[in-house]
Coordinates of C-alpha atoms in Angstrom, one line a residue:
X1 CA 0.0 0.0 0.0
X2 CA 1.8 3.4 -0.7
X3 CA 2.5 6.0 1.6
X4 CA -0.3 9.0 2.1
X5 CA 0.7 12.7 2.2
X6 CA -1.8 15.2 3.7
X7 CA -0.9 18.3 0.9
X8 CA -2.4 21.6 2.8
X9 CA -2.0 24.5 0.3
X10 CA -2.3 21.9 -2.8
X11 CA -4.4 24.1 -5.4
X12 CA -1.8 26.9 -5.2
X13 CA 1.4 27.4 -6.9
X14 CA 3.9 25.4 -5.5
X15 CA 1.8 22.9 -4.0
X16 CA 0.2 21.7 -7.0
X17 CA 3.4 21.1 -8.2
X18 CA 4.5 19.0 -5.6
X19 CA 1.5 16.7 -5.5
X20 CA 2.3 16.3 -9.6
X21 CA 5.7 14.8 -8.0
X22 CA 4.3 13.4 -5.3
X23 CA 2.6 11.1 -7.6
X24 CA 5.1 10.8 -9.7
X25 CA 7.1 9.1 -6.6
X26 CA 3.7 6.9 -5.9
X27 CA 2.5 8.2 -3.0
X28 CA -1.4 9.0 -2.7
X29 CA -2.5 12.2 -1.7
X30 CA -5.0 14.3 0.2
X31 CA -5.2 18.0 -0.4
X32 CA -6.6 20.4 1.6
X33 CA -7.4 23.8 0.4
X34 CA -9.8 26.8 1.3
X35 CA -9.4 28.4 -2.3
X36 CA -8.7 31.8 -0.6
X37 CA -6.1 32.5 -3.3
X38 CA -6.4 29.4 -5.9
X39 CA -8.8 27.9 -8.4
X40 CA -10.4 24.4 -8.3
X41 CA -9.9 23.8 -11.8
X42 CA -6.2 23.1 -10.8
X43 CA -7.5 19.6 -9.4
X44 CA -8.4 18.8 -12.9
X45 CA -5.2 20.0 -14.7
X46 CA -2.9 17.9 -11.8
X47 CA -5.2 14.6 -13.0
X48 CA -4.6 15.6 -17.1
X49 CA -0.8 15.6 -16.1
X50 CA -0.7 12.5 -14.1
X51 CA -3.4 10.0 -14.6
X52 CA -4.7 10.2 -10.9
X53 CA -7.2 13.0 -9.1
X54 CA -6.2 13.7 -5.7
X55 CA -9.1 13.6 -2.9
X56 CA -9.7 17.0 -2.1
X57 CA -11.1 18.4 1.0
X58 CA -12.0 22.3 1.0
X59 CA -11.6 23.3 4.5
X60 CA -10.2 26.0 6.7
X61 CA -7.4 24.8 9.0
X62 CA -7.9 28.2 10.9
X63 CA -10.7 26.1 12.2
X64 CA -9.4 23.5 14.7
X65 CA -12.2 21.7 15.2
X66 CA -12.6 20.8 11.4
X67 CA -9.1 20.2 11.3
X68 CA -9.3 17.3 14.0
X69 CA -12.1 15.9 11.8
X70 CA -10.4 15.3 8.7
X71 CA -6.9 13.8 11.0
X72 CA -9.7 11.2 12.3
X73 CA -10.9 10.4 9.0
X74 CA -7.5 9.7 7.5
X75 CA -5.7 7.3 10.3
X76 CA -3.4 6.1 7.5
X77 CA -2.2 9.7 6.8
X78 CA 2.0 9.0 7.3
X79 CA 2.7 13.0 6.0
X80 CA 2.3 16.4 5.8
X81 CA 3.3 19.3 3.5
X82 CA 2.4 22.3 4.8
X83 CA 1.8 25.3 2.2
X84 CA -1.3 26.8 3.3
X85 CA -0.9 30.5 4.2
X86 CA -1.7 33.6 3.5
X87 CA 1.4 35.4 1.2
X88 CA 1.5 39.1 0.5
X89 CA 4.4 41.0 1.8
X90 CA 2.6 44.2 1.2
X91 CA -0.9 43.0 2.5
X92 CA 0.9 41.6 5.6
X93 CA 2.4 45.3 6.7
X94 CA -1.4 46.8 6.7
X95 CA -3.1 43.6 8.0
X96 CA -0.8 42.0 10.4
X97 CA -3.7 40.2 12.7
X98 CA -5.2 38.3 9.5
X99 CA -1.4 37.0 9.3
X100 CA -0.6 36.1 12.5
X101 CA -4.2 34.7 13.2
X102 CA -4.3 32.3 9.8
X103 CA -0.7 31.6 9.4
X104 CA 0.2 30.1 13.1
X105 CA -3.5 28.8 14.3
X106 CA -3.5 26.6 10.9
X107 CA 0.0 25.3 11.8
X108 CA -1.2 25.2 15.7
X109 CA -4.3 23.4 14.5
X110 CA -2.2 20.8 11.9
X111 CA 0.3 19.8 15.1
X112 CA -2.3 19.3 17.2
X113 CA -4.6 17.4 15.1
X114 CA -1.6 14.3 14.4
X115 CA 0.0 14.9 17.4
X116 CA -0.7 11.5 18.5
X117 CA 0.6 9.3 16.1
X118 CA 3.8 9.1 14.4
X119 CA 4.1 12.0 11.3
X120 CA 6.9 13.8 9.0
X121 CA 6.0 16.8 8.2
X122 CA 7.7 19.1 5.8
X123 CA 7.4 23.0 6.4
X124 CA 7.3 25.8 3.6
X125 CA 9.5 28.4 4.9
X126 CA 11.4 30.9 2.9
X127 CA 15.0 32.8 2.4
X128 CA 13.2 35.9 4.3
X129 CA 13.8 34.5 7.4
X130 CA 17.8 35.4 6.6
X131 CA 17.4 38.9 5.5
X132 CA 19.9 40.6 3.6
X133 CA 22.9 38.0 4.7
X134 CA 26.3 39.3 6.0
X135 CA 27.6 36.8 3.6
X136 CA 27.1 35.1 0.3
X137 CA 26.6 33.1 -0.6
X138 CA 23.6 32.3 2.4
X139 CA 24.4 29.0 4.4
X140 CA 21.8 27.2 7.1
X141 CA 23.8 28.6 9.5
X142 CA 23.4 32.0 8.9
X143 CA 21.8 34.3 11.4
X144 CA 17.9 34.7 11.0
X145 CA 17.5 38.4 11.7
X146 CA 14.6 40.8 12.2
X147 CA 11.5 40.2 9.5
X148 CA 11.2 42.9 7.3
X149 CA 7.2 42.5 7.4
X150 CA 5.0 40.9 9.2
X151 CA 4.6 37.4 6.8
X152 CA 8.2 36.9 7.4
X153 CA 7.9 36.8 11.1
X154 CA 5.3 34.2 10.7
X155 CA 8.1 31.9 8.8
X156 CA 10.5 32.2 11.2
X157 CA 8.2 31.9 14.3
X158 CA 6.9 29.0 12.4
X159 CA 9.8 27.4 12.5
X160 CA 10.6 27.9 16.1
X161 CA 7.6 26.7 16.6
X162 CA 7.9 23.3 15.0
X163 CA 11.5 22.5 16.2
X164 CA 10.1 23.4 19.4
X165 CA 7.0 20.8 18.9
X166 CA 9.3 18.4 17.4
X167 CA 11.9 18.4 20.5
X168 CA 9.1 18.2 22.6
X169 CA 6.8 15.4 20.7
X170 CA 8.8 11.8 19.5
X171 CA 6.3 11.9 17.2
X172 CA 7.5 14.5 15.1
X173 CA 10.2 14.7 12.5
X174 CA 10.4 17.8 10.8
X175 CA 12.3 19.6 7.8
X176 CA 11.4 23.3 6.8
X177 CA 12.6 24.3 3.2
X178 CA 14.4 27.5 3.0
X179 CA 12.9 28.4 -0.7
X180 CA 14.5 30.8 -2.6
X181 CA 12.4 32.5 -5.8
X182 CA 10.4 29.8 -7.0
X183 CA 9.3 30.7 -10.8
X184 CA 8.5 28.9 -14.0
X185 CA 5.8 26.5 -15.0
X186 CA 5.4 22.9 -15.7
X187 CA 6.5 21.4 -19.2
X188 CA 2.9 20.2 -19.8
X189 CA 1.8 24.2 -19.2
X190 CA -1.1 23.2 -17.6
X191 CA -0.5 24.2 -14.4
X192 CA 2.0 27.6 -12.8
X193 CA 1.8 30.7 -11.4
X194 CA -2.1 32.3 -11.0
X195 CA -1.7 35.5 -9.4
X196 CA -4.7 37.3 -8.0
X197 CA -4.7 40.7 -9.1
X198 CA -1.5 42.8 -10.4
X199 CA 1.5 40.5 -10.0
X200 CA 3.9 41.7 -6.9
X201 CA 7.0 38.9 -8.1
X202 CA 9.1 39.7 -11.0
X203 CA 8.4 36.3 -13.6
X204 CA 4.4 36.5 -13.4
X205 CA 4.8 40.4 -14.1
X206 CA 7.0 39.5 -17.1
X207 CA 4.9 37.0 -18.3
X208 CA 1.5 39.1 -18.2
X209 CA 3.4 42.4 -19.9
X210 CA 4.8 40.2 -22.4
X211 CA 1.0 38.8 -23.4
X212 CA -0.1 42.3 -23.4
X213 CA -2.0 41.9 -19.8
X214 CA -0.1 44.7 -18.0
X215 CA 1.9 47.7 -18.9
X216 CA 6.0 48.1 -19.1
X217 CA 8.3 46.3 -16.3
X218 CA 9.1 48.7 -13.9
X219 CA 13.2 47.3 -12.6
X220 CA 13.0 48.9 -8.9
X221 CA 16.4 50.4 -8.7
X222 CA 19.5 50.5 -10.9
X223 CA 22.2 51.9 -8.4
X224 CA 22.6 48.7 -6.3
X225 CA 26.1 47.5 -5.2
X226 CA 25.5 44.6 -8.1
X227 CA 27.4 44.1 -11.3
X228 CA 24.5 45.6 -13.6
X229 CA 22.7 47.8 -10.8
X230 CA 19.7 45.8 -10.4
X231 CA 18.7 43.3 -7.1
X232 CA 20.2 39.6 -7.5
X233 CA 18.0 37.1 -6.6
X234 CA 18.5 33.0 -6.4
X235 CA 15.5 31.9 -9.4
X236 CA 14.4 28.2 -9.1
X237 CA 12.2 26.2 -11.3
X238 CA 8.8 25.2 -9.3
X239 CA 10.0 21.9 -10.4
X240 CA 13.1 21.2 -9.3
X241 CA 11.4 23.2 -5.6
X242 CA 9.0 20.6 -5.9
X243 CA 11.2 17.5 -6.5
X244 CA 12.8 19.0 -3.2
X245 CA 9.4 17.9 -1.1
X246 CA 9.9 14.6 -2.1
X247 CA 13.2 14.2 -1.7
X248 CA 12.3 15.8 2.1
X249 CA 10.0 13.2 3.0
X250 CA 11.9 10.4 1.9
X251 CA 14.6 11.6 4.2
X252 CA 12.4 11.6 7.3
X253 CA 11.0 8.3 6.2
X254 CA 14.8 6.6 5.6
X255 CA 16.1 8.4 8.5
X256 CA 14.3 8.2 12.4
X257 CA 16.9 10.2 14.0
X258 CA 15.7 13.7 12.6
X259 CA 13.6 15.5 14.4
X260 CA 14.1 19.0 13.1
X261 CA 16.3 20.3 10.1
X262 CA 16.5 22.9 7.8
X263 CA 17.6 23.1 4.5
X264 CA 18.6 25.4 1.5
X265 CA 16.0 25.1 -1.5
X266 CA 18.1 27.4 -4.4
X267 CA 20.0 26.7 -7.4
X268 CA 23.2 28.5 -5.5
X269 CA 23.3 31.3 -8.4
X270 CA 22.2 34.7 -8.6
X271 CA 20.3 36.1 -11.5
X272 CA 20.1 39.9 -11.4
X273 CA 16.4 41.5 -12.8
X274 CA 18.0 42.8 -15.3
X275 CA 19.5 39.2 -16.6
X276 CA 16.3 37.5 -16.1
X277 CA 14.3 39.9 -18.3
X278 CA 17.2 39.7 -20.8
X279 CA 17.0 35.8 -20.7
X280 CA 13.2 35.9 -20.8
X281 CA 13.9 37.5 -24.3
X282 CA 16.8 35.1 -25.1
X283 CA 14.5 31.9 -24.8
X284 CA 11.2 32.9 -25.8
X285 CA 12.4 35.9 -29.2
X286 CA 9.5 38.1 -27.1
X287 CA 10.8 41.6 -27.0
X288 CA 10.2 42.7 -23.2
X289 CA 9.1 47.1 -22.9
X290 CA 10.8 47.5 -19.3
X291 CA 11.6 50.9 -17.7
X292 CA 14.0 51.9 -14.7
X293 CA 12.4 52.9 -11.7
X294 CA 13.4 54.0 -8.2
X295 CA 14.1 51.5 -5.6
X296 CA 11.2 50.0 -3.6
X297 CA 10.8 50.3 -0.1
X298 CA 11.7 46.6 1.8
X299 CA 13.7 45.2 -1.3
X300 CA 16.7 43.0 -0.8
X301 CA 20.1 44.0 -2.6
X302 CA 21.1 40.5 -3.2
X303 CA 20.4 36.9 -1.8
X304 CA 21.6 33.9 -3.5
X305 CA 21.6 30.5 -1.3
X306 CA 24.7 27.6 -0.6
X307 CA 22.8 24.4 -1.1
X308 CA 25.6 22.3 -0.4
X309 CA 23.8 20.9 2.4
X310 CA 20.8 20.0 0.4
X311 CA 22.8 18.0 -2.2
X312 CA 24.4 16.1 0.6
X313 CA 22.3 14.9 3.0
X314 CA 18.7 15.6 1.3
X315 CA 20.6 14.2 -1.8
X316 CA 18.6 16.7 -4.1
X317 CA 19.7 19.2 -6.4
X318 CA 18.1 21.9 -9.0
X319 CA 18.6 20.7 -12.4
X320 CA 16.8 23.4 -14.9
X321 CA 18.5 26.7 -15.9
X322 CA 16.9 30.5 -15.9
X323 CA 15.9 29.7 -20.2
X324 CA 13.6 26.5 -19.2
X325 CA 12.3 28.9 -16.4
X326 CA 11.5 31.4 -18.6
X327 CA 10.4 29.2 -21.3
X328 CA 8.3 27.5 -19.6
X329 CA 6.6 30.2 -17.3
X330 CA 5.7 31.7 -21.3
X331 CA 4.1 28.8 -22.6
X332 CA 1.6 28.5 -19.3
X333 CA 1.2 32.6 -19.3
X334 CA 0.0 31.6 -23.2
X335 CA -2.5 28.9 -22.5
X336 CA -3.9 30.9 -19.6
X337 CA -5.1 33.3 -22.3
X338 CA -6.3 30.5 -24.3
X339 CA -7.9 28.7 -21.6
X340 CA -8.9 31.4 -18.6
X341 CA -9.6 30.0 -15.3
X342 CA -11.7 32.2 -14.4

């Protein structure tokens, strides 16, 4: 009988990906989802991809009650990715309380719902929780320092939180992935980014001025301490980030001694803005109208991860380049038009 993985998050972005590989790999999978910021269409689009439809429970794990229900219902549940939170940078500064109050009591809810039986559970944290690093490139050992914003302290309070649970429960054995700047699409382009509303991440804004959607790129800033001006950032593919889920809980499975880790998820380069819009037009022969703007307020000069660590002991590694991010992000950005969700 294979292995089932409770998928919170699993209409969105990432975590639609990840059940696609999840899959792959022969596990079953449960997704949970309130559709706060996804489409259900997606469950269709994973089951043209791989052959199977994942059971799907639409539920709020703000509610803890509802939460405990569906851990009941599934004895045989062995895992859990965790994706399901609210995102926004911006949104977070102005509404802090609807941050804190979804972000932690769903993960509250989740570790108290399989608290009694044995569970890995993998964690989707983020690079924020470092800053801008005193050095580069960023190792796990790096200080975490101050969030910038209110969605950043609820990564890295997340995380204390779960190492916390997990030293406390034998239970537990937990990994939270450090993710850098997930972009691109699947090769099947029929399933990637869905941004509600104007685009705040570079790739999706590229993508929906390239198709005639929005207006010129504005490139926040041209004056950084960087070799062409512009911020650096560490660009994965959303498949190789979700290949890394996998190879997360086949680590806690093989290996009983963990009970909290972190790890890297990057490709260990940086790609400034200005390279990726340049390699945007490189691998797709679409001409990009982009403008220099002043810098934006919160913004990161440069990040870029070391993900030595993940290649040794989570024995993963990204394997597709900036042009098959970029190539592929196009071709989903062009059946979106063709085929609107919405």
């Amino acid at each position: 009988m294979s292995k089932k993985i409770l998928v919170t998050g699993g209409t969105g972005y990432i975590g639609s990906h990840t059940v696609v590989e999840l899959q792959n790999a022969g596990y079953e999978v449960i997704i949970v989802d309130n559709l706060d910021n996804s489409n259900i269409r997606i469950l269709d689009q994973i089951t043209k991809i791989s052959g199977i439809k994942p059971q799907f429970y639409q539920l709020d794990l703000s509610e803890e009650n509802k939460v405990i229900e569906l851990a009941k219902a599934h004895p045989e549940i062995s895992g859990v990715i965790h994706f399901a939170a609210h995102k926004a940078v911006g949104e977070s500064v102005q509404l802090p309380l609807k941050y804190y109050r979804n972000n932690f009591f769903s993960l509250i809810n989740l570790l108290t719902a399989f608290a009694g039986r044995e569970v890995d559970f993998v964690f989707s944290s983020s690079c924020t929780v470092y800053g801008q690093p005193d050095q580069l490139p960023v190792t796990e050992s790096a200080p975490v320092k101050k969030a910038e914003s209110p969605y950043g302290n609820t990564k890295q309070v997340a995380e204390e939180i779960l190492q916390e649970t997990a030293e406390a429960n034998t239970n537990y054995h937990v990994i939270s992935l450090r993710y850098f700047n997930p972009v691109g699409a699947h090769a099947s382009a029929l399933i990637g980014e869905l941004p509600i509303g104007v685009p705040q991440n570079l790739v999706p804004f590229i993508t929906q001025s390239a198709i005639g959607k929005r207006g010129p790129i504005t490139v926040f800033g041209d004056d950084y301490n960087t070799p062409d001006g512009s911020c650096i950032r560490d660009y994965i593919h959303v498949v190789d980030l979700a290949k890394a889920h996998v190879a997360a809980i086949k680590l806690l499975e093989d290996n009983r001694t963990i009970k909290y880790d972190v790890f890297n998820v990057g490709t260990g380069k940086g790609s400034s803005v200005l390279e990726t819009i340049k390699a945007f037009e490189s691998a797709t022969g679409v001409k990009l109208n982009y403008k220099i703007g002043p810098r934006r307020a919160g913004d990161i000069e440069q990040v870029w991860g070391d993900v030595t660590k993940s290649a040794k002991e989570l024995h993963w590694k990204a394997e597709l380049g900036l042009d098959e991010m970029m190539r592929s992000a196009w071709a989903w950005e062009q059946y979106i038009a063709e085929n609107p969700f919405e």
